[in-house]
Amino acid sequence: MTSLSSPGPDLRTGAADLLPPRSQRGVVGWMRENLFSNWLNTAITLLLAYFLVRWISGFVDWAFVNAIWSVPGNNTTACREARGIGACWALINEKHRFILFGTYTYEEQWRPLIACALFIALYVVSAMKRFWNKWLMAIWAVGLVAIGVLMWGGVFGLTHVSQERWGGLPITLILSTFGIVGAFPLAILLALGRRSTGMPAIKALCVVFIELIRGVPLISILFMASVMFPLFLPDGLNIDKLLRAQVAIILFAAAYLAEVIRGGLQAIPKGQGEAADALGLSYWNKTLFIILPQALRIVIPPMVNTFIGMFKDTSLVLIIGIYDILNAAKTSIIEPAWQGFGVEAYIAVATLYFFFCFAMSKYSQKLEVDLNRGMRR
Amino acid sequence: MTNAAVGPAQGQPEFIQIVGMHKWYGEFHVLRDINLTVTRGERIVICGPSGSGKSTLIRCINRLEEHQKGQIVVDGIELTGNLKNIDAVRREVGMVFQSFNLFPHLTVLENCTLAPIWVRKMPKKDAEAVAMRFLERVRIPEQANKYPGQLSGGQQQRVAIARALCMNPKVMLFDEPTSALDPEMVKEVLDVMVSLAGEGMTMLCVTHEMGFARQVADRVIFMDRGEIVEQNVPELFFSNPQSERTKLFLSQILH
Ligand SMILES: Nc1ncnc2c1ncn2[C@@H]1O[C@H](COP(=O)(O)OP(=O)(O)O)[C@@H](O)[C@H]1O
Ligand SMILES: [Mg+2]
């Protein structure tokens, strides 16, 4: 070999083996490019870093270092002395059962606890692809019956707890779970109806329903469901307040979801339906096997958006006197001894909300990737 | 007229009969007084300038488009608003599209078995066996478990042909099956179509592949501005076109 061919491997390796220049790689490279590229950038970065560190250390001091974790009985003097310096987590310590389960009979609160655990178990099972078969329906049926039995009682030696006493997390989970489960099929039918060509009456009905419901705030629908609806019912027939709120939430969510799904239906190329028609598939087979699977996949992000919004919107039931978790938290600081510790109560509830919403968001991202694997054109 | 020489062969049952058919898109008269008879086993190539109504014509045969006047009878069933009739006709008529229109969320095998299972009520196992047989015939059995997006254009179109064949159709409609393909993939699709013709399948093909027309067509139909201008056996159609419009078209397409 001559000395010309020997210097380093660079001459021999193909282009594919080359790495980008060192300065563009890794954390350091990224930081140099994005945070410190010129003096202005550097100044802004340093300033922001300073505020960030100060704010975080302040929060850590408040939330952990100087926090009061418990107080004797209802004597909140220690908390009041630490106002502004340390958080009063003693409130959560004292009131967590009320926040989580509202006015549910105290000794029986293990029942709503198990009910919530069952809900979460149902979510987890439904999220796993390996359970996507005909048994999933059965699992849900059994799970929901068990939750109903636990909450109501009156059988198997469980004492009856009337629905007026329910509150907290189970209410939030019940309203949003049945809200999504009920709104989803209704929304699909509304979206299909709105796009149908052969049946003008059905199409008009769907359009009117969607536009009417979307045109008014959820609060007014809840209010109507709670106050006006019973006026139209015959005497003696009294539908439970929670059920009325549930129906209102389902109708509201369905109207929004229907428009999201319609967007997905519109994105499917005409040729897909034509190919299904040419093969002789019926309208429902075509819709179920060809159109919907593709349309729903496209709209997973906006659909989850709607679900997350709906999960949080259930807190509006407070205006008709139902104690969901947010309302329960708000009520927990009414007692004079605990007044003024709203921040702690709201942080605790916000953390719970965040847990559920973030899980939904993460799962939907994973689902999108899973479902699109291999199918890209 | 040249038509007399190539009318339906004597003694053969007429399979598709179109009589005095017209179609409008709104005000636009897209098909004018179409009369066409196709006998069992006949292979017809339809050509003509873009926008002349070729696609619309064959899409009327399985009612992807609705005609407004005249009669279309397929295998003794008249196409009207009657949904039962439409379903019955679609079960007998297979179609292959220019843009393949495979179902991207289903595997190749599932694309092929869906209709046999749900329309023909075939057990899944049997449907899969049938599908594999046709995938072998279009020479891509090894792709059965892939998704359409993972295949080349030529492979996708062959899957589309197999998918249509799985329904055991009595006639196949092709709407420019090779126009969306890269040149090197045209042959593999045409080969499949030639072998299908060799087995006696009744075929209506909209195509500008004149080599294919010469090789397999019993009759070539030339359409222009919504009318059937001229039809003839391929030799005469190419060597001795009658109308000026046909001559112009052929001079453009054959260079
Ligand atoms: N859905 C439709 N609505 C209105 N006009 C259409 C529609 N489909 C096709 N056309 C028109 O009808 C004519 C014939 O179309 P087509 O049958 O696709 O022609 P070809 O297949 O011969 O190119 C064209 O002028 C086209 O613009
Ligand atoms: Mg065309």
XYZ file of C-alpha atoms and ligand atoms in Angstrom:
660
model
C 0.000 0.000 0.000
C 1.147 3.466 -0.751
C 1.020 6.177 1.833
C -1.663 7.907 -0.256
C -4.292 5.294 0.403
C -3.620 4.937 4.098
C -4.813 8.115 5.880
C -7.902 7.190 7.886
C -10.951 5.190 6.928
C -12.899 8.178 5.561
C -11.829 7.584 1.975
C -13.011 4.028 1.926
C -16.299 4.054 3.836
C -19.427 4.741 1.852
C -21.479 7.882 2.288
C -24.014 6.002 4.398
C -21.490 5.465 7.162
C -20.702 9.125 7.682
C -21.955 10.799 10.862
C -22.944 14.439 11.086
C -20.186 16.758 12.359
C -19.520 16.372 16.051
C -20.875 19.828 16.901
C -24.366 18.880 15.703
C -24.671 15.702 17.695
C -25.949 14.883 21.157
C -27.173 17.126 23.952
C -24.272 19.525 23.716
C -24.701 19.937 19.979
C -28.413 20.536 20.364
C -27.899 23.105 23.101
C -25.238 24.936 21.165
C -27.491 25.153 18.153
C -30.747 26.052 19.888
C -29.873 27.861 23.130
C -26.518 29.555 22.651
C -26.290 30.269 18.948
C -25.626 34.011 19.410
C -25.276 36.521 22.268
C -28.984 37.451 22.303
C -30.028 33.825 22.442
C -27.524 33.182 25.190
C -28.798 36.118 27.229
C -32.415 35.006 26.934
C -31.487 31.438 27.813
C -29.616 32.508 30.944
C -32.396 34.855 32.055
C -35.063 32.197 31.626
C -32.917 29.603 33.369
C -32.514 31.991 36.325
C -36.289 32.488 36.698
C -36.986 28.815 36.213
C -34.563 27.807 38.950
C -35.934 30.441 41.329
C -39.512 29.439 40.683
C -38.860 25.722 41.043
C -36.870 26.135 44.239
C -39.617 28.400 45.611
C -42.230 25.807 44.765
C -40.210 22.985 46.308
C -39.805 25.043 49.493
C -43.502 25.732 49.619
C -44.771 22.302 48.611
C -42.268 20.121 50.454
C -39.694 21.757 52.719
C -41.997 24.100 54.640
C -45.201 22.157 54.175
C -47.420 21.184 57.100
C -48.376 17.553 56.593
C -50.734 17.067 59.508
C -52.366 19.017 62.314
C -53.984 17.842 65.547
C -57.735 17.517 64.999
C -59.238 20.529 63.306
C -56.714 22.923 64.851
C -55.204 24.612 61.829
C -53.103 27.194 63.694
C -49.862 25.704 62.397
C -51.166 25.950 58.843
C -52.237 29.533 59.298
C -48.817 30.463 60.659
C -47.177 28.894 57.599
C -49.469 30.694 55.146
C -47.513 31.802 52.109
C -44.399 29.910 53.211
C -45.527 26.311 53.292
C -48.406 24.317 51.893
C -51.059 22.933 54.180
C -51.221 19.322 53.014
C -52.871 18.616 56.333
C -56.057 19.603 54.521
C -55.683 16.670 52.134
C -54.696 14.433 55.002
C -57.869 15.415 56.822
C -60.327 15.723 53.948
C -59.159 13.282 51.265
C -61.993 10.888 51.934
C -64.549 13.632 51.522
C -62.877 14.885 48.340
C -62.691 11.381 46.871
C -66.057 10.029 47.943
C -68.200 13.041 48.962
C -70.943 12.334 51.446
C -71.012 8.591 50.801
C -71.620 6.765 54.105
C -68.252 6.987 55.860
C -67.961 3.367 56.998
C -68.954 2.144 53.530
C -66.431 4.184 51.558
C -64.447 1.077 50.678
C -67.236 0.433 48.176
C -66.707 3.528 45.989
C -62.967 2.916 46.368
C -63.328 -0.533 44.819
C -65.712 0.910 42.228
C -63.046 3.415 41.138
C -60.433 0.662 41.036
C -62.792 -1.387 38.860
C -63.251 1.535 36.481
C -59.501 1.943 36.145
C -59.105 -1.807 35.650
C -61.702 -1.676 32.868
C -59.808 1.165 31.177
C -56.536 -0.730 31.379
C -58.039 -3.959 30.039
C -59.739 -2.117 27.169
C -56.489 -0.423 26.281
C -54.738 -3.735 25.707
C -55.010 -5.033 22.178
C -55.002 -8.617 23.295
C -58.414 -8.129 24.938
C -59.996 -6.693 21.788
C -62.409 -9.506 21.149
C -65.960 -10.495 21.932
C -65.104 -11.030 25.600
C -64.417 -7.345 26.139
C -68.154 -6.605 26.055
C -68.744 -9.291 28.665
C -65.943 -7.947 30.847
C -67.499 -4.490 30.694
C -70.971 -5.808 31.461
C -69.727 -7.693 34.514
C -67.581 -4.753 35.627
C -70.391 -2.223 35.334
C -72.867 -4.455 37.166
C -70.321 -4.931 39.958
C -69.787 -1.166 40.153
C -73.540 -0.595 40.282
C -74.003 -3.160 43.041
C -71.145 -1.661 45.060
C -72.416 1.884 44.736
C -76.101 1.236 45.336
C -75.965 -1.716 47.651
C -79.234 -3.172 48.881
C -78.164 -6.687 47.837
C -75.678 -9.258 49.165
C -75.924 -7.705 52.635
C -74.621 -4.341 51.426
C -76.583 -1.463 52.906
C -78.383 0.750 50.418
C -76.735 4.109 49.788
C -79.047 6.471 47.948
C -77.709 8.243 44.921
C -78.024 11.680 46.582
C -75.142 10.716 48.840
C -72.744 9.710 46.066
C -69.961 12.097 45.318
C -66.331 12.662 44.407
C -64.260 10.582 42.046
C -66.869 7.866 41.332
C -69.240 10.551 40.034
C -66.566 11.940 37.729
C -65.685 8.467 36.452
C -69.313 7.410 36.028
C -70.284 10.545 34.128
C -67.290 10.490 31.820
C -67.206 6.739 31.201
C -70.891 6.435 30.366
C -70.589 9.764 28.584
C -67.959 8.417 26.201
C -69.502 4.964 25.870
C -72.900 6.493 25.120
C -71.773 9.392 22.967
C -69.487 7.388 20.682
C -72.062 5.180 18.903
C -74.568 8.027 18.849
C -71.956 10.288 17.271
C -71.178 7.696 14.589
C -74.856 7.423 13.693
C -75.211 11.215 13.626
C -72.161 11.610 11.398
C -73.349 8.890 9.001
C -76.834 10.374 8.997
C -75.554 13.822 8.228
C -73.636 12.472 5.239
C -76.361 10.184 3.926
C -77.736 11.094 0.529
C -80.750 8.854 0.146
C -82.687 9.895 3.256
C -83.244 13.660 3.469
C -85.477 13.431 6.557
C -82.839 11.586 8.582
C -80.143 13.900 7.330
C -82.155 16.971 8.361
C -82.802 15.466 11.787
C -79.070 14.882 12.337
C -78.145 18.375 11.183
C -80.746 19.997 13.429
C -79.688 17.924 16.436
C -75.990 18.645 15.989
C -76.397 22.353 15.357
C -78.905 22.805 18.158
C -76.782 21.069 20.775
C -73.549 22.676 19.631
C -75.189 26.054 19.686
C -75.819 26.168 23.434
C -73.476 25.858 26.429
C -73.307 22.560 28.318
C -74.404 24.375 31.457
C -77.709 25.326 29.895
C -78.299 21.761 28.710
C -77.535 20.447 32.191
C -79.837 23.033 33.647
C -82.634 22.114 31.283
C -82.119 18.429 31.982
C -82.291 19.105 35.680
C -85.055 21.679 35.929
C -87.114 21.735 32.759
C -87.139 18.095 31.776
C -89.078 16.907 34.862
C -91.810 19.432 34.059
C -92.669 17.462 30.931
C -92.794 14.123 32.697
C -96.071 12.823 34.114
C -96.492 13.109 37.888
C -94.873 10.362 39.886
C -92.343 9.481 37.204
C -89.119 10.929 38.470
C -85.899 10.183 36.687
C -82.885 10.302 38.902
C -80.874 13.541 38.840
C -77.577 11.844 38.024
C -79.184 10.022 35.107
C -80.554 13.287 33.734
C -77.112 14.887 33.923
C -75.683 11.780 32.268
C -78.103 12.011 29.350
C -77.315 15.711 28.933
C -73.573 14.977 28.836
C -74.031 12.159 26.327
C -76.087 14.319 23.972
C -73.656 17.207 24.257
C -70.555 15.117 23.644
C -72.235 13.229 20.794
C -72.878 16.440 18.871
C -69.225 17.460 19.045
C -67.917 13.988 18.391
C -70.225 13.598 15.393
C -68.565 16.526 13.663
C -65.111 15.136 14.420
C -66.087 11.771 12.962
C -67.699 13.407 9.937
C -64.351 15.035 9.257
C -62.786 11.581 9.181
C -65.484 10.223 6.883
C -64.845 13.058 4.469
C -61.145 12.269 4.347
C -61.702 8.750 2.963
C -61.166 8.672 -0.817
C -64.305 7.999 -2.852
C -62.648 4.970 -4.413
C -62.795 3.075 -1.118
C -66.581 3.139 -1.018
C -66.771 2.399 -4.736
C -64.513 -0.636 -4.399
C -66.703 -1.914 -1.572
C -69.849 -1.290 -3.638
C -68.351 -3.015 -6.656
C -67.651 -6.075 -4.495
C -71.325 -6.165 -3.532
C -70.838 -5.295 0.141
C -73.968 -3.942 1.824
C -74.109 -0.388 3.155
C -73.524 -1.532 6.736
C -70.726 -3.923 5.843
C -69.059 -1.221 3.804
C -69.419 1.286 6.632
C -68.326 -1.109 9.364
C -65.365 -2.783 7.663
C -64.069 -0.247 5.170
C -65.117 3.318 5.916
C -65.261 3.598 9.715
C -61.997 1.802 10.546
C -60.129 4.203 8.287
C -62.096 7.297 9.255
C -61.811 6.731 13.014
C -58.077 6.144 12.728
C -57.632 9.506 11.089
C -59.552 11.333 13.794
C -57.989 9.722 16.871
C -56.229 12.980 17.885
C -59.296 15.258 17.678
C -61.457 12.496 19.158
C -59.219 12.174 22.200
C -59.285 15.945 22.390
C -63.057 15.745 22.720
C -62.835 12.946 25.281
C -60.400 14.892 27.436
C -62.553 18.002 27.212
C -65.561 15.969 28.172
C -63.796 14.369 31.140
C -63.175 17.808 32.555
C -66.569 19.184 31.544
C -68.264 16.699 33.848
C -67.282 19.076 36.657
C -70.021 21.425 35.425
C -72.618 19.181 37.053
C -71.937 21.183 40.196
C -74.480 23.745 38.965
C -77.264 21.196 39.423
C -75.976 20.134 42.808
C -74.088 16.971 42.001
C -70.859 16.519 43.939
C -68.224 15.416 41.470
C -64.613 15.485 42.612
C -64.047 19.188 41.889
C -67.221 20.223 43.661
C -66.354 17.971 46.603
C -62.928 19.589 46.861
C -64.524 23.003 46.800
C -66.929 21.963 49.534
C -64.161 20.515 51.705
C -62.815 23.991 52.457
C -66.146 25.483 53.492
C -65.649 24.592 57.157
C -64.284 27.703 58.994
C -61.146 25.935 60.229
C -60.124 25.067 56.675
C -61.173 28.184 54.854
C -58.457 29.763 52.748
C -56.675 26.545 51.770
C -58.262 26.322 48.342
C -54.917 26.221 46.536
C -53.977 22.948 48.203
C -57.370 21.394 47.483
C -57.314 22.474 43.846
C -53.726 21.301 43.325
C -54.671 17.883 44.660
C -57.697 17.598 42.369
C -55.822 19.032 39.403
C -53.192 16.331 39.898
C -55.876 13.673 39.711
C -57.422 15.210 36.592
C -53.988 15.473 35.029
C -53.296 11.818 35.755
C -56.375 10.696 33.826
C -56.080 13.179 30.954
C -52.374 12.597 30.449
C -52.939 8.850 30.406
C -55.603 9.294 27.717
C -53.327 11.499 25.677
C -50.339 9.151 25.904
C -52.451 6.126 25.108
C -53.927 7.762 22.033
C -50.456 8.524 20.704
C -49.432 4.924 21.170
C -52.647 3.707 19.568
C -52.092 5.897 16.538
C -48.636 4.460 16.002
C -49.847 0.886 16.570
C -52.761 1.148 14.188
C -50.770 2.802 11.443
C -47.940 0.302 11.541
C -47.495 -1.230 8.134
C -50.503 0.451 6.650
C -48.930 3.654 5.339
C -49.128 4.204 1.631
C -71.722 0.198 -41.207
C -69.132 -2.147 -39.814
C -71.221 -3.209 -36.857
C -73.151 -5.902 -38.660
C -70.078 -8.049 -39.117
C -69.332 -8.263 -35.417
C -72.729 -8.503 -33.746
C -73.207 -11.123 -31.042
C -72.199 -14.530 -32.263
C -75.126 -16.742 -33.182
C -76.417 -19.086 -30.502
C -74.485 -17.393 -27.705
C -76.600 -16.030 -24.865
C -76.379 -12.278 -24.488
C -74.796 -11.450 -21.179
C -74.931 -7.670 -21.063
C -77.485 -5.740 -23.040
C -77.522 -1.961 -23.149
C -80.321 -0.407 -25.168
C -80.797 3.285 -25.898
C -79.016 4.311 -22.738
C -78.435 7.962 -21.853
C -76.796 9.566 -18.859
C -76.509 13.139 -17.712
C -74.371 14.755 -15.024
C -76.700 17.611 -14.194
C -77.099 19.353 -17.558
C -74.103 17.620 -19.097
C -75.077 14.840 -21.497
C -72.224 12.427 -20.807
C -73.553 9.255 -22.520
C -75.743 9.466 -25.623
C -77.851 6.643 -26.952
C -75.522 3.783 -26.040
C -76.407 0.417 -27.587
C -74.131 -2.450 -26.732
C -74.509 -6.184 -26.468
C -71.872 -8.390 -24.878
C -72.064 -12.145 -25.151
C -70.672 -14.641 -22.694
C -66.922 -15.066 -23.052
C -66.563 -12.006 -25.237
C -63.602 -9.675 -24.704
C -64.141 -6.049 -25.480
C -61.683 -3.201 -25.428
C -63.048 0.323 -25.130
C -60.880 3.242 -26.154
C -61.325 6.886 -26.879
C -60.079 10.316 -25.881
C -60.033 11.376 -22.255
C -63.431 12.589 -21.072
C -65.335 10.680 -23.753
C -67.340 8.737 -21.157
C -65.553 5.361 -21.139
C -65.327 5.139 -17.356
C -68.884 6.343 -16.970
C -70.112 3.658 -19.362
C -68.533 0.724 -17.573
C -69.432 2.183 -14.180
C -73.059 2.142 -15.269
C -72.809 -1.610 -15.776
C -72.413 -2.218 -12.031
C -74.380 0.892 -11.119
C -71.563 2.869 -9.568
C -73.245 5.447 -11.785
C -76.941 5.665 -12.421
C -78.289 6.023 -15.966
C -81.359 8.122 -16.590
C -82.778 6.721 -19.796
C -82.772 3.404 -21.623
C -82.113 -0.090 -20.373
C -79.198 -2.028 -18.953
C -79.682 -5.743 -18.433
C -76.911 -7.871 -16.925
C -77.317 -11.647 -16.851
C -81.071 -11.237 -17.194
C -81.339 -8.715 -14.357
C -82.373 -5.195 -15.263
C -80.622 -2.367 -13.425
C -83.225 -0.068 -11.935
C -83.547 1.671 -8.582
C -84.327 -1.766 -7.121
C -81.591 -2.421 -4.550
C -82.009 -6.196 -4.729
C -81.278 -6.119 -8.444
C -78.260 -3.884 -7.937
C -76.838 -6.238 -5.310
C -77.507 -9.242 -7.538
C -75.688 -7.621 -10.464
C -72.734 -6.507 -8.327
C -72.264 -10.064 -7.107
C -71.718 -11.175 -10.717
C -69.610 -8.253 -11.915
C -66.003 -7.740 -10.835
C -64.270 -4.408 -11.241
C -60.673 -3.237 -11.339
C -59.946 0.461 -10.969
C -57.234 2.683 -12.330
C -56.165 3.648 -8.799
C -56.388 0.048 -7.423
C -58.632 1.091 -4.497
C -57.331 -1.642 -2.244
C -58.340 -1.316 1.401
C -55.160 0.023 3.027
C -56.080 -1.039 6.579
C -56.531 -4.691 5.626
C -53.882 -7.201 4.606
C -53.790 -8.507 1.058
C -55.484 -11.700 2.220
C -58.183 -9.797 4.119
C -58.777 -7.608 1.067
C -59.496 -10.784 -0.872
C -61.638 -12.590 1.715
C -63.840 -9.745 2.963
C -66.470 -9.878 0.232
C -66.621 -13.682 -0.097
C -67.167 -13.932 3.671
C -69.777 -11.189 4.000
C -71.477 -11.250 0.608
C -71.151 -14.904 -0.372
C -71.355 -16.030 3.284
C -68.386 -18.296 2.714
C -66.712 -19.780 5.822
C -63.463 -17.957 6.598
C -61.277 -21.007 5.967
C -62.771 -21.601 2.527
C -62.534 -17.929 1.631
C -58.861 -17.940 2.551
C -58.223 -21.051 0.487
C -59.941 -19.451 -2.507
C -58.024 -16.223 -1.988
C -54.693 -18.030 -1.849
C -55.542 -19.818 -5.081
C -56.182 -16.536 -6.872
C -53.153 -14.875 -5.310
C -51.118 -17.727 -6.731
C -52.723 -17.150 -10.092
C -51.649 -13.514 -10.089
C -48.286 -14.775 -8.792
C -48.027 -13.023 -5.425
C -49.042 -15.609 -2.798
C -45.992 -14.648 -0.720
C -47.439 -11.155 -0.156
C -50.675 -12.425 1.415
C -49.991 -11.069 4.874
C -48.596 -7.712 3.853
C -50.538 -4.472 3.695
C -51.229 -2.916 0.282
C -49.021 0.062 1.127
C -46.024 -2.272 1.266
C -46.466 -3.469 -2.327
C -45.453 -1.963 -5.650
C -48.105 -0.544 -7.964
C -48.050 -3.579 -10.231
C -48.405 -5.910 -7.274
C -51.276 -3.852 -5.886
C -53.139 -3.994 -9.165
C -52.664 -7.752 -9.323
C -54.085 -8.007 -5.797
C -57.044 -5.908 -6.966
C -57.618 -8.381 -9.800
C -57.377 -11.314 -7.403
C -59.781 -9.595 -5.017
C -62.356 -9.242 -7.772
C -61.844 -12.837 -8.938
C -62.422 -14.174 -5.421
C -66.088 -13.266 -5.844
C -66.191 -15.638 -8.796
C -67.627 -12.984 -11.146
C -69.119 -13.782 -14.522
C -67.726 -10.634 -16.081
C -64.776 -8.392 -15.274
C -64.690 -4.652 -15.860
C -61.295 -2.957 -16.115
C -61.030 0.830 -16.029
C -57.582 1.758 -17.344
C -55.898 -0.813 -15.069
C -52.389 0.064 -16.215
C -52.588 3.855 -16.545
C -51.416 4.562 -13.012
C -48.469 2.165 -13.233
C -44.823 2.801 -13.869
C -43.920 1.505 -17.350
C -41.934 -1.496 -16.093
C -44.971 -2.785 -14.192
C -47.490 -2.600 -17.010
C -46.515 -5.952 -18.441
C -47.023 -7.977 -15.268
C -50.608 -6.713 -15.041
C -51.333 -7.194 -18.742
C -49.966 -10.755 -18.519
C -52.518 -11.540 -15.825
C -55.286 -10.041 -17.944
C -54.188 -12.000 -21.013
C -54.223 -15.255 -19.088
C -57.649 -14.387 -17.713
C -58.873 -13.831 -21.253
C -57.363 -17.150 -22.229
C -59.568 -18.853 -19.671
C -62.709 -17.503 -21.265
C -63.607 -14.731 -18.835
C -66.036 -12.162 -20.205
C -64.154 -8.871 -20.095
C -64.732 -5.198 -20.768
C -61.487 -3.267 -20.653
C -61.042 0.442 -20.955
C -57.419 0.700 -22.002
C -55.065 2.391 -24.388
C -52.776 -0.643 -24.557
C -53.318 -1.347 -28.227
C -51.009 -4.350 -28.173
C -53.311 -5.903 -25.604
C -56.324 -5.025 -27.765
C -54.791 -6.705 -30.793
C -53.834 -9.775 -28.807
C -57.025 -10.574 -26.905
C -59.967 -8.395 -27.982
C -62.854 -9.832 -29.919
C -64.080 -6.319 -30.536
C -62.686 -2.820 -30.118
C -65.096 -0.004 -29.370
C -64.207 3.604 -30.000
C -66.005 6.261 -27.964
C -65.970 10.001 -28.409
C -68.085 12.700 -26.760
C -70.362 10.216 -25.050
C -71.124 8.166 -28.146
C -70.001 4.831 -29.482
C -68.552 6.051 -32.765
C -67.293 2.808 -34.203
C -66.715 -0.829 -33.298
C -64.952 -3.611 -35.123
C -62.711 -6.633 -34.763
C -59.209 -5.458 -33.918
C -57.566 -6.157 -37.297
C -60.128 -4.100 -39.191
C -60.413 -1.485 -36.465
C -56.735 -0.680 -36.655
C -56.141 -1.231 -40.357
C -59.307 0.277 -41.722
C -60.929 2.775 -39.353
C -64.128 4.234 -40.788
C -64.710 7.584 -39.128
C -62.472 10.641 -39.163
C -62.568 10.818 -35.369
C -61.263 7.283 -35.061
C -58.513 7.949 -37.557
C -57.444 11.059 -35.679
C -57.470 9.226 -32.355
C -55.488 6.273 -33.704
C -52.927 8.550 -35.336
C -52.394 10.242 -31.969
C -52.151 7.086 -29.942
C -50.091 4.965 -32.354
C -47.666 7.831 -33.148
N -69.230 12.881 -11.045
C -69.181 13.673 -12.158
N -69.863 14.839 -12.178
C -69.832 15.636 -13.270
N -69.165 15.344 -14.397
C -68.476 14.203 -14.442
C -68.443 13.313 -13.311
N -67.668 12.245 -13.629
C -67.233 12.478 -14.886
N -67.715 13.631 -15.370
C -67.489 14.168 -16.732
O -68.002 13.241 -17.635
C -67.159 13.123 -18.745
C -66.801 11.677 -18.972
O -65.998 11.238 -17.919
P -65.324 9.807 -17.900
O -66.363 8.783 -18.107
O -64.522 9.708 -16.658
O -64.375 9.886 -19.162
P -63.204 8.915 -19.604
O -63.156 7.780 -18.644
O -63.548 8.518 -20.982
O -61.950 9.725 -19.573
C -65.960 14.014 -18.508
O -66.147 15.214 -19.229
C -66.014 14.274 -17.044
O -65.535 15.558 -16.755
Mg -61.669 7.229 -17.244
